[in-house]
Amino acid sequence: MARKHIEPFVDREVPFKKMTLPGFRKGMHYKMLSIDEDTGACTMTVRFDKGYKLPPGMCYTEYEMIIMKGSIKYGDDVCNAGYYLRVPAGVHMPAMSVPRGAEALLMYNFAEPSFVESDEDHRLAMRDQLTIVDSYEDLQWMPTSGAIYPAVAPGCLLKVLKYDPLTEALSFLYCMTPKFWQDNISYHDCAEEAYHIWGTSWMMQFGDLPTGGYFFRPPWINHGAFRSELGILAFGRTDSKLHNYFHWNPWTSPEENRERAVAQLARTKPDLFNWTISKDGHNHPHDFEHPDWKEKSNYF
Ligand SMILES: [Fe+2]
């Protein structure tokens, strides 16, 4: 998720464009929220016109989607607003149809959007990672302390939708309850992005983020304090472990925040830190279990 800092952005202020990439059918429209210009990975709001159809097929990269309005049929299965789908690369989906129109948040994770007609999986597809869940009806809210430490203020709740055990990246639905407030400032080592499905929250640095509001925020950027008068419902995700570094100084730069995070690493994992910064020529990270981890990372 190596993308530019975009904050705040409100998609209600821009029109939909026609999706014309090969494979996609007429009747799909998009608003580009953020894009990785090296890989084509992107996050979009999309609208499918009433009557939109797509044959059975697959994508060459993983995508995630949360349906926000209307419903989408895959074969005979109906996915209403609130359905979350994580479709791994090469996993084929049944024929898609949108009898009454729909809007969704759609994320292509490692490469540009693609669609190839197919009624079977690619031979390397990891079908066991396919997730289709009604996130509104079939999952319960939990305190952020269940997934994130240190936790944010108690009026912010989560439903975890995707957890990557290799990177600890998370995708989640989150809400702020009415009159939510948190009076400290946070930053993280990870990039994070979020989209407001409904509601307005206020942040000291970037002001109000209303329904349709979006941000893509690289690591170590101050955000908070927060408040929300009526509450919000939002979708968020990170590209690696979300650790909340809290503090009270609104004037620190991302560089100063990063140095403070490194100092914490040196305190909490001193041997690992010392080895990492040593100049003895042997500190090349190598994972005997996952030798290809560098190729899968955005940061090398
Ligand atoms: Fe954050």
PDB file of C-alpha atoms and ligand atoms in Angstrom:
ATOM      1  CA  MET A   1       0.000   0.000   0.000  1.00  0.00           C
ATOM      2  CA  ALA A   2       2.724   2.514  -0.933  1.00  0.00           C
ATOM      3  CA  ARG A   3       0.425   5.363  -1.866  1.00  0.00           C
ATOM      4  CA  LYS A   4       0.391   9.136  -1.369  1.00  0.00           C
ATOM      5  CA  HIS A   5      -1.144  10.774   1.684  1.00  0.00           C
ATOM      6  CA  ILE A   6      -4.731  11.658   0.710  1.00  0.00           C
ATOM      7  CA  GLU A   7      -6.663  13.311   3.517  1.00  0.00           C
ATOM      8  CA  PRO A   8      -9.373  14.355   3.613  1.00  0.00           C
ATOM      9  CA  PHE A   9     -11.102  13.351   0.391  1.00  0.00           C
ATOM     10  CA  VAL A  10     -14.873  13.253  -0.052  1.00  0.00           C
ATOM     11  CA  ASP A  11     -16.088  11.150  -2.955  1.00  0.00           C
ATOM     12  CA  ARG A  12     -19.484  12.870  -3.018  1.00  0.00           C
ATOM     13  CA  GLU A  13     -17.706  15.889  -4.517  1.00  0.00           C
ATOM     14  CA  VAL A  14     -16.533  14.029  -7.656  1.00  0.00           C
ATOM     15  CA  PRO A  15     -18.534  12.243 -10.402  1.00  0.00           C
ATOM     16  CA  PHE A  16     -18.354   8.564 -11.294  1.00  0.00           C
ATOM     17  CA  LYS A  17     -16.315   7.601 -14.365  1.00  0.00           C
ATOM     18  CA  LYS A  18     -17.035   4.680 -16.682  1.00  0.00           C
ATOM     19  CA  MET A  19     -14.972   1.564 -16.031  1.00  0.00           C
ATOM     20  CA  THR A  20     -13.475   0.674 -19.413  1.00  0.00           C
ATOM     21  CA  LEU A  21     -10.691  -1.755 -18.487  1.00  0.00           C
ATOM     22  CA  PRO A  22     -10.656  -4.976 -20.544  1.00  0.00           C
ATOM     23  CA  GLY A  23     -12.955  -7.687 -19.225  1.00  0.00           C
ATOM     24  CA  PHE A  24     -15.352  -5.455 -17.283  1.00  0.00           C
ATOM     25  CA  ARG A  25     -18.793  -4.950 -18.813  1.00  0.00           C
ATOM     26  CA  LYS A  26     -20.709  -1.743 -19.527  1.00  0.00           C
ATOM     27  CA  GLY A  27     -22.619  -0.396 -16.542  1.00  0.00           C
ATOM     28  CA  MET A  28     -19.768  -0.310 -13.991  1.00  0.00           C
ATOM     29  CA  HIS A  29     -18.642   3.128 -12.785  1.00  0.00           C
ATOM     30  CA  TYR A  30     -15.901   4.158 -10.370  1.00  0.00           C
ATOM     31  CA  LYS A  31     -14.435   6.964  -8.314  1.00  0.00           C
ATOM     32  CA  MET A  32     -10.715   6.475  -7.699  1.00  0.00           C
ATOM     33  CA  LEU A  33      -9.907   7.086  -4.035  1.00  0.00           C
ATOM     34  CA  SER A  34      -6.227   6.113  -4.028  1.00  0.00           C
ATOM     35  CA  ILE A  35      -3.846   4.244  -6.288  1.00  0.00           C
ATOM     36  CA  ASP A  36      -0.366   2.760  -6.034  1.00  0.00           C
ATOM     37  CA  GLU A  37       1.189   4.103  -9.221  1.00  0.00           C
ATOM     38  CA  ASP A  38       3.861   1.385  -9.271  1.00  0.00           C
ATOM     39  CA  THR A  39       1.558  -1.621  -9.048  1.00  0.00           C
ATOM     40  CA  GLY A  40      -1.911  -0.335 -10.022  1.00  0.00           C
ATOM     41  CA  ALA A  41      -3.355  -1.510  -6.688  1.00  0.00           C
ATOM     42  CA  CYS A  42      -6.218   0.828  -5.871  1.00  0.00           C
ATOM     43  CA  THR A  43      -9.257   1.651  -3.762  1.00  0.00           C
ATOM     44  CA  MET A  44     -12.458   2.806  -5.471  1.00  0.00           C
ATOM     45  CA  THR A  45     -16.091   3.453  -4.797  1.00  0.00           C
ATOM     46  CA  VAL A  46     -18.009   1.697  -7.539  1.00  0.00           C
ATOM     47  CA  ARG A  47     -21.563   1.759  -8.841  1.00  0.00           C
ATOM     48  CA  PHE A  48     -23.133  -1.075 -10.793  1.00  0.00           C
ATOM     49  CA  ASP A  49     -26.121  -0.045 -12.883  1.00  0.00           C
ATOM     50  CA  LYS A  50     -29.430  -1.889 -12.598  1.00  0.00           C
ATOM     51  CA  GLY A  51     -29.124  -4.962 -14.824  1.00  0.00           C
ATOM     52  CA  TYR A  52     -25.299  -5.179 -14.701  1.00  0.00           C
ATOM     53  CA  LYS A  53     -24.012  -8.687 -15.424  1.00  0.00           C
ATOM     54  CA  LEU A  54     -20.607 -10.329 -15.438  1.00  0.00           C
ATOM     55  CA  PRO A  55     -19.976 -13.959 -16.400  1.00  0.00           C
ATOM     56  CA  PRO A  56     -18.161 -16.378 -14.070  1.00  0.00           C
ATOM     57  CA  GLY A  57     -14.554 -15.250 -13.763  1.00  0.00           C
ATOM     58  CA  MET A  58     -11.471 -14.431 -11.765  1.00  0.00           C
ATOM     59  CA  CYS A  59      -9.024 -11.615 -11.114  1.00  0.00           C
ATOM     60  CA  TYR A  60      -5.230 -11.803 -11.187  1.00  0.00           C
ATOM     61  CA  THR A  61      -4.965 -10.043  -7.834  1.00  0.00           C
ATOM     62  CA  GLU A  62      -6.798 -10.282  -4.534  1.00  0.00           C
ATOM     63  CA  TYR A  63      -9.711  -7.912  -4.120  1.00  0.00           C
ATOM     64  CA  GLU A  64     -11.861  -6.899  -1.177  1.00  0.00           C
ATOM     65  CA  MET A  65     -15.340  -5.432  -1.448  1.00  0.00           C
ATOM     66  CA  ILE A  66     -17.945  -4.173   0.971  1.00  0.00           C
ATOM     67  CA  ILE A  67     -21.414  -3.583  -0.438  1.00  0.00           C
ATOM     68  CA  MET A  68     -22.862  -0.281   0.746  1.00  0.00           C
ATOM     69  CA  LYS A  69     -26.133   0.068  -1.183  1.00  0.00           C
ATOM     70  CA  GLY A  70     -28.355  -2.374  -3.065  1.00  0.00           C
ATOM     71  CA  SER A  71     -27.431  -6.010  -3.550  1.00  0.00           C
ATOM     72  CA  ILE A  72     -25.248  -8.175  -5.797  1.00  0.00           C
ATOM     73  CA  LYS A  73     -26.026 -11.763  -6.794  1.00  0.00           C
ATOM     74  CA  TYR A  74     -23.311 -14.362  -7.306  1.00  0.00           C
ATOM     75  CA  GLY A  75     -25.078 -17.277  -8.924  1.00  0.00           C
ATOM     76  CA  ASP A  76     -28.151 -17.706  -6.717  1.00  0.00           C
ATOM     77  CA  ASP A  77     -26.577 -16.184  -3.593  1.00  0.00           C
ATOM     78  CA  VAL A  78     -27.686 -12.656  -2.732  1.00  0.00           C
ATOM     79  CA  CYS A  79     -25.197 -10.298  -1.059  1.00  0.00           C
ATOM     80  CA  ASN A  80     -26.949  -7.280   0.486  1.00  0.00           C
ATOM     81  CA  ALA A  81     -25.524  -4.061   1.905  1.00  0.00           C
ATOM     82  CA  GLY A  82     -23.023  -4.996   4.592  1.00  0.00           C
ATOM     83  CA  TYR A  83     -21.649  -8.057   2.819  1.00  0.00           C
ATOM     84  CA  TYR A  84     -17.846  -8.174   2.816  1.00  0.00           C
ATOM     85  CA  LEU A  85     -15.976 -10.251   0.252  1.00  0.00           C
ATOM     86  CA  ARG A  86     -12.294 -11.073   0.173  1.00  0.00           C
ATOM     87  CA  VAL A  87     -11.589 -12.867  -3.097  1.00  0.00           C
ATOM     88  CA  PRO A  88      -8.005 -14.149  -3.385  1.00  0.00           C
ATOM     89  CA  ALA A  89      -6.161 -13.917  -6.704  1.00  0.00           C
ATOM     90  CA  GLY A  90      -7.282 -16.584  -9.157  1.00  0.00           C
ATOM     91  CA  VAL A  91     -10.372 -17.672  -7.213  1.00  0.00           C
ATOM     92  CA  HIS A  92     -13.251 -17.702  -9.674  1.00  0.00           C
ATOM     93  CA  MET A  93     -16.645 -16.349  -8.690  1.00  0.00           C
ATOM     94  CA  PRO A  94     -20.009 -17.443 -10.134  1.00  0.00           C
ATOM     95  CA  ALA A  95     -21.849 -15.211 -12.609  1.00  0.00           C
ATOM     96  CA  MET A  96     -22.520 -11.789 -11.058  1.00  0.00           C
ATOM     97  CA  SER A  97     -25.766  -9.908 -11.550  1.00  0.00           C
ATOM     98  CA  VAL A  98     -27.109  -6.694 -10.084  1.00  0.00           C
ATOM     99  CA  PRO A  99     -30.877  -6.699 -10.677  1.00  0.00           C
ATOM    100  CA  ARG A 100     -31.599  -3.388  -8.910  1.00  0.00           C
ATOM    101  CA  GLY A 101     -28.222  -1.597  -8.879  1.00  0.00           C
ATOM    102  CA  ALA A 102     -25.580  -1.432  -6.156  1.00  0.00           C
ATOM    103  CA  GLU A 103     -22.736   0.642  -4.717  1.00  0.00           C
ATOM    104  CA  ALA A 104     -19.638  -0.773  -3.072  1.00  0.00           C
ATOM    105  CA  LEU A 105     -16.163   0.000  -1.831  1.00  0.00           C
ATOM    106  CA  LEU A 106     -13.778  -2.080  -3.962  1.00  0.00           C
ATOM    107  CA  MET A 107     -10.057  -2.607  -3.351  1.00  0.00           C
ATOM    108  CA  TYR A 108      -7.584  -4.356  -5.656  1.00  0.00           C
ATOM    109  CA  ASN A 109      -4.712  -5.239  -3.401  1.00  0.00           C
ATOM    110  CA  PHE A 110      -1.504  -6.058  -5.239  1.00  0.00           C
ATOM    111  CA  ALA A 111      -2.059  -5.088  -8.892  1.00  0.00           C
ATOM    112  CA  GLU A 112      -4.452  -3.239 -11.198  1.00  0.00           C
ATOM    113  CA  PRO A 113      -8.071  -4.363 -11.584  1.00  0.00           C
ATOM    114  CA  SER A 114      -8.503  -7.283 -13.960  1.00  0.00           C
ATOM    115  CA  PHE A 115     -11.247  -9.684 -14.934  1.00  0.00           C
ATOM    116  CA  VAL A 116     -10.898 -12.881 -16.913  1.00  0.00           C
ATOM    117  CA  GLU A 117     -13.828 -15.134 -17.770  1.00  0.00           C
ATOM    118  CA  SER A 118     -13.372 -18.535 -16.180  1.00  0.00           C
ATOM    119  CA  ASP A 119     -15.508 -21.205 -14.598  1.00  0.00           C
ATOM    120  CA  GLU A 120     -12.638 -22.670 -12.624  1.00  0.00           C
ATOM    121  CA  ASP A 121      -9.925 -21.456 -10.241  1.00  0.00           C
ATOM    122  CA  HIS A 122      -6.388 -20.661 -11.366  1.00  0.00           C
ATOM    123  CA  ARG A 123      -4.144 -23.587 -10.375  1.00  0.00           C
ATOM    124  CA  LEU A 124      -2.346 -21.412  -7.789  1.00  0.00           C
ATOM    125  CA  ALA A 125      -5.515 -19.915  -6.283  1.00  0.00           C
ATOM    126  CA  MET A 126      -5.861 -20.087  -2.498  1.00  0.00           C
ATOM    127  CA  ARG A 127      -9.606 -20.771  -2.254  1.00  0.00           C
ATOM    128  CA  ASP A 128      -9.418 -21.421   1.483  1.00  0.00           C
ATOM    129  CA  GLN A 129      -8.847 -17.680   1.940  1.00  0.00           C
ATOM    130  CA  LEU A 130     -12.127 -16.737   0.236  1.00  0.00           C
ATOM    131  CA  THR A 131     -14.284 -14.808   2.717  1.00  0.00           C
ATOM    132  CA  ILE A 132     -17.936 -13.897   2.188  1.00  0.00           C
ATOM    133  CA  VAL A 133     -19.689 -12.615   5.300  1.00  0.00           C
ATOM    134  CA  ASP A 134     -22.646 -10.399   6.150  1.00  0.00           C
ATOM    135  CA  SER A 135     -20.656  -8.015   8.322  1.00  0.00           C
ATOM    136  CA  TYR A 136     -23.745  -6.089   9.468  1.00  0.00           C
ATOM    137  CA  GLU A 137     -25.884  -9.030  10.581  1.00  0.00           C
ATOM    138  CA  ASP A 138     -23.562 -11.936  11.311  1.00  0.00           C
ATOM    139  CA  LEU A 139     -20.665 -10.394  13.255  1.00  0.00           C
ATOM    140  CA  GLN A 140     -20.701  -8.688  16.655  1.00  0.00           C
ATOM    141  CA  TRP A 141     -18.933  -5.445  17.543  1.00  0.00           C
ATOM    142  CA  MET A 142     -15.959  -5.828  19.843  1.00  0.00           C
ATOM    143  CA  PRO A 143     -13.787  -3.338  21.712  1.00  0.00           C
ATOM    144  CA  THR A 144     -10.669  -2.318  19.766  1.00  0.00           C
ATOM    145  CA  SER A 145      -8.642  -3.876  22.592  1.00  0.00           C
ATOM    146  CA  GLY A 146      -9.553  -7.257  21.063  1.00  0.00           C
ATOM    147  CA  ALA A 147      -7.348  -6.563  18.048  1.00  0.00           C
ATOM    148  CA  ILE A 148      -5.307  -3.414  18.635  1.00  0.00           C
ATOM    149  CA  TYR A 149      -2.997  -2.470  21.493  1.00  0.00           C
ATOM    150  CA  PRO A 150      -2.908   0.071  23.015  1.00  0.00           C
ATOM    151  CA  ALA A 151      -6.633   0.381  22.344  1.00  0.00           C
ATOM    152  CA  VAL A 152      -8.415   3.554  21.311  1.00  0.00           C
ATOM    153  CA  ALA A 153     -11.124   5.158  23.473  1.00  0.00           C
ATOM    154  CA  PRO A 154     -13.973   2.774  24.413  1.00  0.00           C
ATOM    155  CA  GLY A 155     -16.653   4.291  22.143  1.00  0.00           C
ATOM    156  CA  CYS A 156     -14.866   3.030  19.038  1.00  0.00           C
ATOM    157  CA  LEU A 157     -15.730  -0.601  18.167  1.00  0.00           C
ATOM    158  CA  LEU A 158     -14.519  -3.085  15.571  1.00  0.00           C
ATOM    159  CA  LYS A 159     -15.506  -6.074  13.489  1.00  0.00           C
ATOM    160  CA  VAL A 160     -12.364  -7.729  12.094  1.00  0.00           C
ATOM    161  CA  LEU A 161     -12.915  -8.911   8.505  1.00  0.00           C
ATOM    162  CA  LYS A 162      -9.413  -9.898   7.416  1.00  0.00           C
ATOM    163  CA  TYR A 163      -6.265 -10.660   9.393  1.00  0.00           C
ATOM    164  CA  ASP A 164      -3.058 -11.495   7.548  1.00  0.00           C
ATOM    165  CA  PRO A 165      -0.931 -13.650   9.867  1.00  0.00           C
ATOM    166  CA  LEU A 166       2.278 -12.816   7.975  1.00  0.00           C
ATOM    167  CA  THR A 167       2.036  -9.026   8.192  1.00  0.00           C
ATOM    168  CA  GLU A 168      -0.645  -8.575  10.882  1.00  0.00           C
ATOM    169  CA  ALA A 169      -2.484  -6.345   8.393  1.00  0.00           C
ATOM    170  CA  LEU A 170      -6.156  -5.873   9.266  1.00  0.00           C
ATOM    171  CA  SER A 171      -9.330  -5.024   7.377  1.00  0.00           C
ATOM    172  CA  PHE A 172     -12.248  -4.094   9.592  1.00  0.00           C
ATOM    173  CA  LEU A 173     -15.575  -2.408   9.954  1.00  0.00           C
ATOM    174  CA  TYR A 174     -15.496   0.193  12.725  1.00  0.00           C
ATOM    175  CA  CYS A 175     -17.912   2.532  14.374  1.00  0.00           C
ATOM    176  CA  MET A 176     -17.813   5.480  16.708  1.00  0.00           C
ATOM    177  CA  THR A 177     -20.724   5.764  19.093  1.00  0.00           C
ATOM    178  CA  PRO A 178     -22.609   9.097  19.389  1.00  0.00           C
ATOM    179  CA  LYS A 179     -20.633  11.707  21.365  1.00  0.00           C
ATOM    180  CA  PHE A 180     -17.432   9.689  20.923  1.00  0.00           C
ATOM    181  CA  TRP A 181     -14.286  11.530  21.881  1.00  0.00           C
ATOM    182  CA  GLN A 182     -10.619  10.763  22.254  1.00  0.00           C
ATOM    183  CA  ASP A 183      -8.366  13.579  23.383  1.00  0.00           C
ATOM    184  CA  ASN A 184      -4.858  12.274  22.561  1.00  0.00           C
ATOM    185  CA  ILE A 185      -2.898  12.085  19.312  1.00  0.00           C
ATOM    186  CA  SER A 186      -1.948   8.831  17.625  1.00  0.00           C
ATOM    187  CA  TYR A 187       0.267   7.577  14.840  1.00  0.00           C
ATOM    188  CA  HIS A 188       1.269   4.120  13.632  1.00  0.00           C
ATOM    189  CA  ASP A 189       4.081   2.263  11.842  1.00  0.00           C
ATOM    190  CA  CYS A 190       1.581   1.079   9.236  1.00  0.00           C
ATOM    191  CA  ALA A 191      -0.258   2.827   6.437  1.00  0.00           C
ATOM    192  CA  GLU A 192      -3.990   3.010   7.047  1.00  0.00           C
ATOM    193  CA  GLU A 193      -6.986   3.900   4.927  1.00  0.00           C
ATOM    194  CA  ALA A 194     -10.639   4.351   5.755  1.00  0.00           C
ATOM    195  CA  TYR A 195     -13.952   5.228   4.157  1.00  0.00           C
ATOM    196  CA  HIS A 196     -17.003   6.615   5.928  1.00  0.00           C
ATOM    197  CA  ILE A 197     -20.042   4.554   4.952  1.00  0.00           C
ATOM    198  CA  TRP A 198     -22.156   6.819   7.126  1.00  0.00           C
ATOM    199  CA  GLY A 199     -21.615   9.703   9.511  1.00  0.00           C
ATOM    200  CA  THR A 200     -19.228  12.521  10.307  1.00  0.00           C
ATOM    201  CA  SER A 201     -16.249  12.560  12.635  1.00  0.00           C
ATOM    202  CA  TRP A 202     -13.907  15.419  13.395  1.00  0.00           C
ATOM    203  CA  MET A 203     -10.140  15.271  13.709  1.00  0.00           C
ATOM    204  CA  MET A 204      -7.867  18.046  14.916  1.00  0.00           C
ATOM    205  CA  GLN A 205      -5.523  17.965  11.890  1.00  0.00           C
ATOM    206  CA  PHE A 206      -7.920  17.355   9.009  1.00  0.00           C
ATOM    207  CA  GLY A 207     -11.322  18.619  10.157  1.00  0.00           C
ATOM    208  CA  ASP A 208     -14.667  16.951   9.475  1.00  0.00           C
ATOM    209  CA  LEU A 209     -14.826  13.701   7.514  1.00  0.00           C
ATOM    210  CA  PRO A 210     -18.455  13.176   6.419  1.00  0.00           C
ATOM    211  CA  THR A 211     -20.318  10.303   4.747  1.00  0.00           C
ATOM    212  CA  GLY A 212     -18.278   9.432   1.644  1.00  0.00           C
ATOM    213  CA  GLY A 213     -15.115  10.731   3.311  1.00  0.00           C
ATOM    214  CA  TYR A 214     -11.878   8.841   2.711  1.00  0.00           C
ATOM    215  CA  PHE A 215      -8.233   8.959   3.672  1.00  0.00           C
ATOM    216  CA  PHE A 216      -5.076   7.078   2.805  1.00  0.00           C
ATOM    217  CA  ARG A 217      -2.514   7.856   5.480  1.00  0.00           C
ATOM    218  CA  PRO A 218       1.141   6.717   5.319  1.00  0.00           C
ATOM    219  CA  PRO A 219       2.976   5.788   8.548  1.00  0.00           C
ATOM    220  CA  TRP A 220       3.877   8.189  11.386  1.00  0.00           C
ATOM    221  CA  ILE A 221       1.406  10.982  10.600  1.00  0.00           C
ATOM    222  CA  ASN A 222      -0.272  12.534  13.632  1.00  0.00           C
ATOM    223  CA  HIS A 223      -4.035  12.099  13.845  1.00  0.00           C
ATOM    224  CA  GLY A 224      -6.348  12.964  16.717  1.00  0.00           C
ATOM    225  CA  ALA A 225      -7.852  14.267  18.891  1.00  0.00           C
ATOM    226  CA  PHE A 226     -11.189  12.944  17.588  1.00  0.00           C
ATOM    227  CA  ARG A 227     -14.860  13.464  18.188  1.00  0.00           C
ATOM    228  CA  SER A 228     -18.147  12.536  16.567  1.00  0.00           C
ATOM    229  CA  GLU A 229     -21.494  14.099  17.405  1.00  0.00           C
ATOM    230  CA  LEU A 230     -23.817  11.384  16.040  1.00  0.00           C
ATOM    231  CA  GLY A 231     -21.352   8.526  15.476  1.00  0.00           C
ATOM    232  CA  ILE A 232     -20.012   6.908  12.307  1.00  0.00           C
ATOM    233  CA  LEU A 233     -19.912   3.589  10.457  1.00  0.00           C
ATOM    234  CA  ALA A 234     -16.720   3.076   8.442  1.00  0.00           C
ATOM    235  CA  PHE A 235     -14.487   0.530   6.749  1.00  0.00           C
ATOM    236  CA  GLY A 236     -10.762   0.620   7.486  1.00  0.00           C
ATOM    237  CA  ARG A 237      -7.629  -1.342   6.867  1.00  0.00           C
ATOM    238  CA  THR A 238      -3.885  -1.345   7.429  1.00  0.00           C
ATOM    239  CA  ASP A 239      -0.947  -2.824   5.511  1.00  0.00           C
ATOM    240  CA  SER A 240       0.809  -4.204   8.620  1.00  0.00           C
ATOM    241  CA  LYS A 241       0.515  -4.240  12.411  1.00  0.00           C
ATOM    242  CA  LEU A 242      -1.426  -1.306  13.833  1.00  0.00           C
ATOM    243  CA  HIS A 243       0.300  -0.129  17.007  1.00  0.00           C
ATOM    244  CA  ASN A 244      -1.146   3.014  18.561  1.00  0.00           C
ATOM    245  CA  TYR A 245       1.640   5.377  19.579  1.00  0.00           C
ATOM    246  CA  PHE A 246      -0.182   7.940  21.699  1.00  0.00           C
ATOM    247  CA  HIS A 247       1.123  11.362  22.720  1.00  0.00           C
ATOM    248  CA  TRP A 248       0.025  14.933  23.328  1.00  0.00           C
ATOM    249  CA  ASN A 249       2.211  17.104  21.088  1.00  0.00           C
ATOM    250  CA  PRO A 250       0.410  18.221  17.909  1.00  0.00           C
ATOM    251  CA  TRP A 251       3.569  19.749  16.440  1.00  0.00           C
ATOM    252  CA  THR A 252       5.727  16.644  15.955  1.00  0.00           C
ATOM    253  CA  SER A 253       6.757  15.724  12.413  1.00  0.00           C
ATOM    254  CA  PRO A 254       6.514  12.221  10.862  1.00  0.00           C
ATOM    255  CA  GLU A 255      10.331  12.000  11.167  1.00  0.00           C
ATOM    256  CA  GLU A 256      10.202  12.769  14.894  1.00  0.00           C
ATOM    257  CA  ASN A 257       7.370  10.296  15.337  1.00  0.00           C
ATOM    258  CA  ARG A 258       9.380   7.607  13.550  1.00  0.00           C
ATOM    259  CA  GLU A 259      12.416   8.279  15.764  1.00  0.00           C
ATOM    260  CA  ARG A 260      10.214   7.938  18.841  1.00  0.00           C
ATOM    261  CA  ALA A 261       8.841   4.645  17.491  1.00  0.00           C
ATOM    262  CA  VAL A 262      12.391   3.363  16.898  1.00  0.00           C
ATOM    263  CA  ALA A 263      13.379   4.367  20.432  1.00  0.00           C
ATOM    264  CA  GLN A 264      10.444   2.303  21.700  1.00  0.00           C
ATOM    265  CA  LEU A 265      11.624  -0.647  19.604  1.00  0.00           C
ATOM    266  CA  ALA A 266      15.102  -0.285  21.135  1.00  0.00           C
ATOM    267  CA  ARG A 267      13.576  -0.358  24.630  1.00  0.00           C
ATOM    268  CA  THR A 268      11.205  -3.256  24.032  1.00  0.00           C
ATOM    269  CA  LYS A 269      13.314  -5.464  21.711  1.00  0.00           C
ATOM    270  CA  PRO A 270      16.897  -4.343  22.454  1.00  0.00           C
ATOM    271  CA  ASP A 271      18.672  -7.405  21.038  1.00  0.00           C
ATOM    272  CA  LEU A 272      16.740  -7.314  17.783  1.00  0.00           C
ATOM    273  CA  PHE A 273      17.254  -3.551  17.525  1.00  0.00           C
ATOM    274  CA  ASN A 274      21.007  -3.794  18.135  1.00  0.00           C
ATOM    275  CA  TRP A 275      21.393  -6.564  15.577  1.00  0.00           C
ATOM    276  CA  THR A 276      19.352  -4.620  13.000  1.00  0.00           C
ATOM    277  CA  ILE A 277      21.518  -1.517  13.232  1.00  0.00           C
ATOM    278  CA  SER A 278      24.827  -3.387  13.538  1.00  0.00           C
ATOM    279  CA  LYS A 279      27.345  -2.846  10.771  1.00  0.00           C
ATOM    280  CA  ASP A 280      28.858  -6.314  10.823  1.00  0.00           C
ATOM    281  CA  GLY A 281      27.422  -7.223   7.433  1.00  0.00           C
ATOM    282  CA  HIS A 282      25.272 -10.073   8.714  1.00  0.00           C
ATOM    283  CA  ASN A 283      22.052  -8.239   9.396  1.00  0.00           C
ATOM    284  CA  HIS A 284      20.182  -9.129   6.229  1.00  0.00           C
ATOM    285  CA  PRO A 285      16.697 -10.181   7.237  1.00  0.00           C
ATOM    286  CA  HIS A 286      15.900 -13.651   6.009  1.00  0.00           C
ATOM    287  CA  ASP A 287      12.851 -15.717   6.894  1.00  0.00           C
ATOM    288  CA  PHE A 288      13.520 -19.453   6.613  1.00  0.00           C
ATOM    289  CA  GLU A 289       9.758 -20.071   6.577  1.00  0.00           C
ATOM    290  CA  HIS A 290       8.864 -17.378   4.049  1.00  0.00           C
ATOM    291  CA  PRO A 291      11.933 -16.770   1.840  1.00  0.00           C
ATOM    292  CA  ASP A 292       9.856 -14.683  -0.591  1.00  0.00           C
ATOM    293  CA  TRP A 293       8.673 -12.201   2.042  1.00  0.00           C
ATOM    294  CA  LYS A 294      10.616  -9.284   0.551  1.00  0.00           C
ATOM    295  CA  GLU A 295       8.984  -9.641  -2.858  1.00  0.00           C
ATOM    296  CA  LYS A 296       5.579  -9.530  -1.161  1.00  0.00           C
ATOM    297  CA  SER A 297       6.412  -6.360   0.765  1.00  0.00           C
ATOM    298  CA  ASN A 298       5.828  -2.831  -0.501  1.00  0.00           C
ATOM    299  CA  TYR A 299       8.875  -1.532   1.298  1.00  0.00           C
ATOM    300  CA  PHE A 300      11.755  -3.264  -0.505  1.00  0.00           C
TER     301      PHE A 300
HETATM  302 FE    FE B   1      -5.084   5.589  13.049  1.00  0.00          FE
END
